[in-house]
PDB file of C-alpha atoms in Angstrom:
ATOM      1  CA  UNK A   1      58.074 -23.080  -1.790  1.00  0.00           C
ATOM      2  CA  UNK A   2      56.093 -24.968   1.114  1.00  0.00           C
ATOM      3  CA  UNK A   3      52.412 -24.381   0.456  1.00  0.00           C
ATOM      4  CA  UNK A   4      52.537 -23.235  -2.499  1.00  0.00           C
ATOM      5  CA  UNK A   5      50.685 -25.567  -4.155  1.00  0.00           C
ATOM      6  CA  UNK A   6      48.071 -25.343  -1.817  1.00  0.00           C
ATOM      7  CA  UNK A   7      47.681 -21.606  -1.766  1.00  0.00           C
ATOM      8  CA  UNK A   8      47.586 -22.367  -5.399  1.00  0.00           C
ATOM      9  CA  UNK A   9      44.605 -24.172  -5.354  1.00  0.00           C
ATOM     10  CA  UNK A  10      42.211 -21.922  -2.647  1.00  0.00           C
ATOM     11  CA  UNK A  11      43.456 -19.147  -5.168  1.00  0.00           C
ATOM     12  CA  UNK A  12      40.496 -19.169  -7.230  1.00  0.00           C
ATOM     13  CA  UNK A  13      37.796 -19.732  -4.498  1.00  0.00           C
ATOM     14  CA  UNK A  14      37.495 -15.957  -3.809  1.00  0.00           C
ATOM     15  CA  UNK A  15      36.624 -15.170  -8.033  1.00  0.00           C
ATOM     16  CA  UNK A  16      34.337 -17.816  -7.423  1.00  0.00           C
ATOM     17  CA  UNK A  17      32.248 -16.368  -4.778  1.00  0.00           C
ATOM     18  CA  UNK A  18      32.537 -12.885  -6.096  1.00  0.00           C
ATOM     19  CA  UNK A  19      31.104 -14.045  -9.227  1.00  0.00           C
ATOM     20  CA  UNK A  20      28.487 -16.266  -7.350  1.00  0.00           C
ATOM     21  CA  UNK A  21      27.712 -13.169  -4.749  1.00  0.00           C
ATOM     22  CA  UNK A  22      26.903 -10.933  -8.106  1.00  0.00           C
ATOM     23  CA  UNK A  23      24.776 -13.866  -9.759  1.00  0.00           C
ATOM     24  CA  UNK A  24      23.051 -13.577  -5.973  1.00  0.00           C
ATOM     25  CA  UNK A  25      22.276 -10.133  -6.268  1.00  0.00           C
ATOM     26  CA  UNK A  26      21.439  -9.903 -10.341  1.00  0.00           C
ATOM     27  CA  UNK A  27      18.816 -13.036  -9.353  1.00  0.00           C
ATOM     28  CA  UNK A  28      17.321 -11.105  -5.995  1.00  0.00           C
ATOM     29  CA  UNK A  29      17.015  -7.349  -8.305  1.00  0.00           C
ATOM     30  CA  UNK A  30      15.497  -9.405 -11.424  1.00  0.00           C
ATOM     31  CA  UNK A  31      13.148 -11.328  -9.041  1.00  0.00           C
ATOM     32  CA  UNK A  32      12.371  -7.893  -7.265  1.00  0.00           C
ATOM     33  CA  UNK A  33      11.594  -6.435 -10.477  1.00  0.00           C
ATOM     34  CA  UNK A  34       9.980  -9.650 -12.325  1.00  0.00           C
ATOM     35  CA  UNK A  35       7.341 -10.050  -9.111  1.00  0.00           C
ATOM     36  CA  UNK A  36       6.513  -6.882  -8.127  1.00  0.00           C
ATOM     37  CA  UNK A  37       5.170  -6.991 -11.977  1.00  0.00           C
ATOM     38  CA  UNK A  38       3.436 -10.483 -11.618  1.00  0.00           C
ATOM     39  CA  UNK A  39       3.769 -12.905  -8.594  1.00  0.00           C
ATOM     40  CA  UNK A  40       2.806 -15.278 -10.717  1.00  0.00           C
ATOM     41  CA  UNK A  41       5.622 -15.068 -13.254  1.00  0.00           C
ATOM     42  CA  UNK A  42       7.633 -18.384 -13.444  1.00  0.00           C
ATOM     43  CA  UNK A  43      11.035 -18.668 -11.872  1.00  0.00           C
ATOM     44  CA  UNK A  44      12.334 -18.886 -16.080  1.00  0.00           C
ATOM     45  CA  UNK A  45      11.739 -15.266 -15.979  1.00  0.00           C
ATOM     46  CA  UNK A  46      13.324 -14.824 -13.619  1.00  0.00           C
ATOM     47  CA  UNK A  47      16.143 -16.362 -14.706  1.00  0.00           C
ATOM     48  CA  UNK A  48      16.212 -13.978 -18.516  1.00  0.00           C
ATOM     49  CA  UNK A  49      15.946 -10.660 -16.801  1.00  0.00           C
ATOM     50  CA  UNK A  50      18.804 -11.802 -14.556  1.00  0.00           C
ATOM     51  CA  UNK A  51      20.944 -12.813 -17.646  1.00  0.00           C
ATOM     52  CA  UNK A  52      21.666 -16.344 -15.894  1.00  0.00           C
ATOM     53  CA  UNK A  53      21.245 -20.095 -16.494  1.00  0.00           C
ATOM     54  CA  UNK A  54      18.419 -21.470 -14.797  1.00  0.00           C
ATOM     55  CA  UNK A  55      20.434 -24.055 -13.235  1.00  0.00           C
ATOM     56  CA  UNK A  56      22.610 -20.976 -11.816  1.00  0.00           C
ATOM     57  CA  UNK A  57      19.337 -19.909 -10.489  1.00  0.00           C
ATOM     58  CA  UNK A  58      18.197 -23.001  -8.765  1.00  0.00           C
ATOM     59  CA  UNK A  59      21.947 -24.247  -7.367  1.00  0.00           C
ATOM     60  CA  UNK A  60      21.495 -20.524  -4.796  1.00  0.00           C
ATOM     61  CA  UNK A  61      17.288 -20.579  -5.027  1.00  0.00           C
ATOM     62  CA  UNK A  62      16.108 -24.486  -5.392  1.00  0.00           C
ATOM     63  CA  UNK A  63      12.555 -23.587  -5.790  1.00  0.00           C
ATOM     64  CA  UNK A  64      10.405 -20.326  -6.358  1.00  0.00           C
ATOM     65  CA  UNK A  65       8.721 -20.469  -2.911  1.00  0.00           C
ATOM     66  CA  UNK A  66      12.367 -20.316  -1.432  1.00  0.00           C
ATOM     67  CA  UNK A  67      12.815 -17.177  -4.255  1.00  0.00           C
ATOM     68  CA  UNK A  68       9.989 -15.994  -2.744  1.00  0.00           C
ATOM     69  CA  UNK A  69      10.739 -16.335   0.857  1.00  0.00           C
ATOM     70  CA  UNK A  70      14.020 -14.735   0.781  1.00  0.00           C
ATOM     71  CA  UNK A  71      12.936 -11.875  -1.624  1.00  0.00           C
ATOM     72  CA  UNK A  72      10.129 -10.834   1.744  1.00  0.00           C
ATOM     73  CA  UNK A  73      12.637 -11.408   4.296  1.00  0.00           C
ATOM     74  CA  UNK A  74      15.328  -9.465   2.283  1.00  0.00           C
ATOM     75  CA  UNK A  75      13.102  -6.318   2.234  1.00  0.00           C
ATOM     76  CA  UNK A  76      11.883  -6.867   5.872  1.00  0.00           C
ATOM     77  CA  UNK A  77      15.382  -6.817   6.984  1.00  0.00           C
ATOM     78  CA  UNK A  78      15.823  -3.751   5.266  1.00  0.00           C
ATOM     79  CA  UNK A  79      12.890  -2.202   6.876  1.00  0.00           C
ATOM     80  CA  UNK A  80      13.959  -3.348  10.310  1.00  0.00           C
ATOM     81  CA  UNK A  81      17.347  -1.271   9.499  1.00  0.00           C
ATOM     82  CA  UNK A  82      15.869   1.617   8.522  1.00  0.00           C
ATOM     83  CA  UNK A  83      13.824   1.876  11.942  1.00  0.00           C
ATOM     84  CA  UNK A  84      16.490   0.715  13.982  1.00  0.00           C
ATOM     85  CA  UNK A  85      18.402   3.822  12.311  1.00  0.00           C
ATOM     86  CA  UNK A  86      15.524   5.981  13.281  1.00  0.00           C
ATOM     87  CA  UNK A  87      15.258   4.990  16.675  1.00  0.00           C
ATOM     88  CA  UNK A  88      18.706   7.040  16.991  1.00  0.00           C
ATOM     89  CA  UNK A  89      16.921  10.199  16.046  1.00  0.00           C
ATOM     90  CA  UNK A  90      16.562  11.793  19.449  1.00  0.00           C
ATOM     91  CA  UNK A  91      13.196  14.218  18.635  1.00  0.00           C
ATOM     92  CA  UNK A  92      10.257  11.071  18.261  1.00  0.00           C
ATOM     93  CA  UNK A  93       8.363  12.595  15.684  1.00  0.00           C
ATOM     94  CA  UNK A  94      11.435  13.527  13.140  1.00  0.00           C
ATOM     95  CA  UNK A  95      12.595   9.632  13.437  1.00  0.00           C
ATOM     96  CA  UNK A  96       8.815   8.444  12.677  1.00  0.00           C
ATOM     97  CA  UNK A  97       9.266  10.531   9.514  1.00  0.00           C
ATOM     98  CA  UNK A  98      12.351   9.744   8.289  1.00  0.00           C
ATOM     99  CA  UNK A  99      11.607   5.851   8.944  1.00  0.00           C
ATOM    100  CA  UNK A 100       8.281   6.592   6.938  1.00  0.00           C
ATOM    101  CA  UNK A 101      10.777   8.583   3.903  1.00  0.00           C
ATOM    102  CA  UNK A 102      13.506   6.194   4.147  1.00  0.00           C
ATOM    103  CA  UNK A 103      11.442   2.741   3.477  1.00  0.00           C
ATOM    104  CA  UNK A 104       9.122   4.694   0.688  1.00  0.00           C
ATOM    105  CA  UNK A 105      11.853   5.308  -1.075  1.00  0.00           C
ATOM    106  CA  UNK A 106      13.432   1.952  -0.590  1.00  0.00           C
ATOM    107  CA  UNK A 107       9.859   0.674  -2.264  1.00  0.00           C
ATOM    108  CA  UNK A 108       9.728  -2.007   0.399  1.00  0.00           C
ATOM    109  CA  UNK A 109       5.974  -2.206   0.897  1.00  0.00           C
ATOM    110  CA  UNK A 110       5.229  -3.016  -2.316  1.00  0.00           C
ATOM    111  CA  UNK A 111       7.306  -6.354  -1.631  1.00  0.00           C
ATOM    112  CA  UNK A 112       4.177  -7.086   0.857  1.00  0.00           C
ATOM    113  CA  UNK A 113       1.521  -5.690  -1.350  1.00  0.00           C
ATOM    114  CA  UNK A 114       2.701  -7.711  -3.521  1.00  0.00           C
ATOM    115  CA  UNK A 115       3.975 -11.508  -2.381  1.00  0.00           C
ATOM    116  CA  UNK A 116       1.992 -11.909   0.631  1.00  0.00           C
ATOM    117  CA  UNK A 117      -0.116 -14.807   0.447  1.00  0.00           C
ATOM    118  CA  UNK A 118       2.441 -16.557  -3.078  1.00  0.00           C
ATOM    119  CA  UNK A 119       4.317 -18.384  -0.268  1.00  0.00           C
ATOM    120  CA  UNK A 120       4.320 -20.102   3.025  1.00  0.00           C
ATOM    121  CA  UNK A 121       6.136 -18.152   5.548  1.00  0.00           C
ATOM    122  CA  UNK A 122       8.549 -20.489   7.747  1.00  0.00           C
ATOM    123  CA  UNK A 123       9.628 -19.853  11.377  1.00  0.00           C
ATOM    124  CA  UNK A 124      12.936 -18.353   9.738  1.00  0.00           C
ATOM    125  CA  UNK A 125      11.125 -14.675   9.537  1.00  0.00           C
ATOM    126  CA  UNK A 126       9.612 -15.013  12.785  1.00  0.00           C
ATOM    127  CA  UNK A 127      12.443 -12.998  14.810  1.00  0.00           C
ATOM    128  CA  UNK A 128      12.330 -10.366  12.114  1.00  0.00           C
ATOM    129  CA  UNK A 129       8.738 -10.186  12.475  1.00  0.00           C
ATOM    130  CA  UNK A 130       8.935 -10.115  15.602  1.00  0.00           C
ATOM    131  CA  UNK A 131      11.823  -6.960  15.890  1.00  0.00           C
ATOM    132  CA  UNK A 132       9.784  -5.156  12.782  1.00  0.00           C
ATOM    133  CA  UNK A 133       6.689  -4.863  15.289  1.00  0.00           C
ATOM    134  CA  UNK A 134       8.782  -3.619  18.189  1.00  0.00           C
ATOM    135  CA  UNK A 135      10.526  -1.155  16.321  1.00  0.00           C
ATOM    136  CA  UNK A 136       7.014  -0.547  14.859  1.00  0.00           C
ATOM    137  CA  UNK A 137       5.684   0.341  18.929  1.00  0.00           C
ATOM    138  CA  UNK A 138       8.563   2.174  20.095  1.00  0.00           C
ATOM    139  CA  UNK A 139       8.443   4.577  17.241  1.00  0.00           C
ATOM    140  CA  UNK A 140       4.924   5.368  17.592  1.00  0.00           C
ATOM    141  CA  UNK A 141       5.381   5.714  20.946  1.00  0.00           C
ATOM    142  CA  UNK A 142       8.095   7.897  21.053  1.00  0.00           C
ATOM    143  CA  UNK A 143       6.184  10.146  18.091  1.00  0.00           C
ATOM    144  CA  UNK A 144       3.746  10.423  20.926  1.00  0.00           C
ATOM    145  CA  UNK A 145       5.892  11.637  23.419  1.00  0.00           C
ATOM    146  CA  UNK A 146       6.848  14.024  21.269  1.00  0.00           C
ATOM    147  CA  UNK A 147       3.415  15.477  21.331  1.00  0.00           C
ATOM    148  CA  UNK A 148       3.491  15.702  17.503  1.00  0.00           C
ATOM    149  CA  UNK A 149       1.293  12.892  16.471  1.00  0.00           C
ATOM    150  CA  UNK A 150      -2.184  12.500  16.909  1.00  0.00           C
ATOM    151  CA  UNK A 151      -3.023  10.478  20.037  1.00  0.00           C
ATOM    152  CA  UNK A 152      -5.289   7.933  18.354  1.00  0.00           C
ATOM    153  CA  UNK A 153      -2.660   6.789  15.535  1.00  0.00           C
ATOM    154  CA  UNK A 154      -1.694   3.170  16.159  1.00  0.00           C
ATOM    155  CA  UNK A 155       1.452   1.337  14.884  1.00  0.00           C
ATOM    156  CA  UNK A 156      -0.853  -0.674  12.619  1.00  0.00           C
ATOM    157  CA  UNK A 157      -1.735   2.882  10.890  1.00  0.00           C
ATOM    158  CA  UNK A 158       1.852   3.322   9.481  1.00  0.00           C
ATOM    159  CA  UNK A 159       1.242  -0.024   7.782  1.00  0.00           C
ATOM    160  CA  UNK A 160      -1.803   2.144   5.973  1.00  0.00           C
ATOM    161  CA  UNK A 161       0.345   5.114   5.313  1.00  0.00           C
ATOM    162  CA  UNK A 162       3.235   2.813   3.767  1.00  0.00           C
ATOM    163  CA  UNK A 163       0.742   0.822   1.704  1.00  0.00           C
ATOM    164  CA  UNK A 164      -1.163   3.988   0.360  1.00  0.00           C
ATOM    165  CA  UNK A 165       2.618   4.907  -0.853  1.00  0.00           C
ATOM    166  CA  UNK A 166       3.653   2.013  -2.576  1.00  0.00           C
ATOM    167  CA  UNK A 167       0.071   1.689  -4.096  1.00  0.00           C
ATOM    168  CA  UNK A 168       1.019   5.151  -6.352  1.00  0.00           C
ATOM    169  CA  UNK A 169       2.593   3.548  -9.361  1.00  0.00           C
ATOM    170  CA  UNK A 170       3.835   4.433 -12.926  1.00  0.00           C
ATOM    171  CA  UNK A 171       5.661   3.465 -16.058  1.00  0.00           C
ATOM    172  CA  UNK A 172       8.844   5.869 -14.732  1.00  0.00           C
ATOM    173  CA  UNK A 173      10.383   5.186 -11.546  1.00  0.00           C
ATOM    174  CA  UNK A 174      12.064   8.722 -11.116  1.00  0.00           C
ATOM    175  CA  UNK A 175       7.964   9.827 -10.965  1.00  0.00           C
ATOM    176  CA  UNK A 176       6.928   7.055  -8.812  1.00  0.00           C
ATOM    177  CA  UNK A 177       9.470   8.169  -6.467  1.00  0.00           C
ATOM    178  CA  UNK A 178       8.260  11.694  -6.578  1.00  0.00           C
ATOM    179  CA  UNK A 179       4.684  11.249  -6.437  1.00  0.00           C
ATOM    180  CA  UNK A 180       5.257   8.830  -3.642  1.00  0.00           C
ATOM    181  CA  UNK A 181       6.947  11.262  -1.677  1.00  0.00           C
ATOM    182  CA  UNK A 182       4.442  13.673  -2.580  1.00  0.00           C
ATOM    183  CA  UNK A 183       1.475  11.667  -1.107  1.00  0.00           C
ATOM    184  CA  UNK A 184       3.929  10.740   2.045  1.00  0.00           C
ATOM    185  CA  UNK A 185       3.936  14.512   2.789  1.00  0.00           C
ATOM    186  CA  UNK A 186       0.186  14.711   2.860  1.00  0.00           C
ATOM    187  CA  UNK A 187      -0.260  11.632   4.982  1.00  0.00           C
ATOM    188  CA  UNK A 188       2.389  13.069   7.494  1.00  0.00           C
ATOM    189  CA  UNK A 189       0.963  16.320   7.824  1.00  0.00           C
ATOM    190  CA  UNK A 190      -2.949  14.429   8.749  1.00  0.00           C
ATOM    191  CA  UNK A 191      -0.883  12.279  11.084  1.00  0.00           C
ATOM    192  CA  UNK A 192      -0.080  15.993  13.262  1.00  0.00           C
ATOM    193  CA  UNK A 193      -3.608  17.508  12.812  1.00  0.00           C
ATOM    194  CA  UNK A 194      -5.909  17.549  15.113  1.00  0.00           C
ATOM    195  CA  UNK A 195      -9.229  16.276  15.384  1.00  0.00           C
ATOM    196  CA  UNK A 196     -10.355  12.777  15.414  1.00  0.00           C
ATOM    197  CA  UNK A 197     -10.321   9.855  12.682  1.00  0.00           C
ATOM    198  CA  UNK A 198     -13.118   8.164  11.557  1.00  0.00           C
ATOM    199  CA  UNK A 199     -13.156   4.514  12.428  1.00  0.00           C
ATOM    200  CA  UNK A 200     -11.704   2.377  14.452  1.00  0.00           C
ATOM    201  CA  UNK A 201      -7.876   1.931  14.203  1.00  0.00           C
ATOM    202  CA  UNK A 202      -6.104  -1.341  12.243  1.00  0.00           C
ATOM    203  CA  UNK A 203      -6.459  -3.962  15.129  1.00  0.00           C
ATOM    204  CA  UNK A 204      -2.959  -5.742  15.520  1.00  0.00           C
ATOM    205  CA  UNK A 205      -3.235  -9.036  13.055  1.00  0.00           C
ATOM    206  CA  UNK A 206      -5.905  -7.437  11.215  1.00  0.00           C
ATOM    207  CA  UNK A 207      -4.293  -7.808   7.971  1.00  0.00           C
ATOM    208  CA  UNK A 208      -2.809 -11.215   8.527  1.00  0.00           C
ATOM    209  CA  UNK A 209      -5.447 -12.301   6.320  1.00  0.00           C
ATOM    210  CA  UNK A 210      -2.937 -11.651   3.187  1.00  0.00           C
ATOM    211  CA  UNK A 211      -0.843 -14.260   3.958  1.00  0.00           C
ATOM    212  CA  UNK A 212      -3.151 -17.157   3.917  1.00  0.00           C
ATOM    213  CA  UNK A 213      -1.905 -18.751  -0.049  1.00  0.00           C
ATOM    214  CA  UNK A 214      -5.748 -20.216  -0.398  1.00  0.00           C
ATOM    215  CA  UNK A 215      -7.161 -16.706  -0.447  1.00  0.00           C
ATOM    216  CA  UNK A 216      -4.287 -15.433  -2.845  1.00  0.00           C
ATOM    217  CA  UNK A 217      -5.109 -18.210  -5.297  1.00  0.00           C
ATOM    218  CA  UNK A 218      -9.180 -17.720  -4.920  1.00  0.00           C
ATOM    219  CA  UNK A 219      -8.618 -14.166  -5.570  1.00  0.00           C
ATOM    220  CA  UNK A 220      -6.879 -15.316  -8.664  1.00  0.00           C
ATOM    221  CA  UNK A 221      -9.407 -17.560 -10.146  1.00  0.00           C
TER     222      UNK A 221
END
């Protein structure tokens, strides 16, 4: 039959890339899980939670600072979904709040908390970066239109709220979840009191800081 032979041999391309797209994702969950527990771990550990060869590991991820790199941007696209999904919410405060539920319980700070400054960002994030802080402004702003959040509350405070979240931590996830949620509430409901805060607000770049790998590795030594 004409072609036959060549449909024959593109046959097994698609069983190759399903098995390579789950080796993707087993690598990006163990490196997730191995990270968040120690930046520091080596890539080989990587690698044994995964249940892959290292060489699988490095022929998708050739070095742990590319690991690394796409591990942030993974969870940064996921938090630019999550607020672009918000932004749909037509009452400004309610799409704040379930931006602020929806990445808690995604756990995607604690991808910041935890990698910033164990890799060199490249210019690849940069329009991601640039879309998370405009998301970032017009949810804010629209909170404040809604005359439901406190006037003085900056977008660089919702960094604070989401970092105070992912900082509550224990041995059982189901619990992390919940406490996290727990401590979410609170910080919503000071975010519609009135009254004023003490302090000045996060200035924009304040925490920039983080990224800079020669303070990582002082704070290290």
């Amino acid at each position: 039959m004409p072609g036959s032979a060549d449909n024959a041999a593109v046959r097994p391309l698609p069983g190759r890339k399903a098995q390579a797209a789950r080796n993707d994702g087993l690598i990006l969950d163990a490196a997730r899980a191995v990270f968040l527990a120690d930046a520091n771990a080596p890539i080989s550990a990587v690698a044994e939670r995964a249940g892959v060869g290292i060489s699988a590991l490095y022929r998708r991820y050739p070095s742990k600072e590319f690991l690394l790199r796409t591990l942030c941007h993974d969870g940064l696209r996921r938090y630019n979904a999550e607020a672009d999904a918000a932004l749909a919410e037509p009452d400004g405060w309610r799409g704040l709040a379930t931006f602020l539920e929806r990445v808690v319980d995604a756990d995607v700070h604690s991808l910041t908390v935890h990698l910033a400054g164990t890799f060199t960002p490249d210019e690849s994030l940069l329009p991601d970066v640039r879309h998370a802080e405009k998301v970032n402004d017009e949810l804010v702003r629209r909170a404040h239109e809604s005359g439901q959040l406190r006037r003085e509350v900056t977008p660089q405070d919702i960094g604070l709220v989401l970092e105070a979240c992912a900082a509550v931590s224990t041995p059982d996830a189901e619990r992390t979840g919940q406490l996290r949620r727990r401590i979410l509430a609170l910080l919503l409901a000071g975010l519609r009191a009135d009254g004023e805060l003490p302090g000045p607000p996060p200035g924009a770049g304040e925490f920039a800081w983080r990224w800079n790998r020669d303070h990582h590795t002082s704070t290290r030594t």
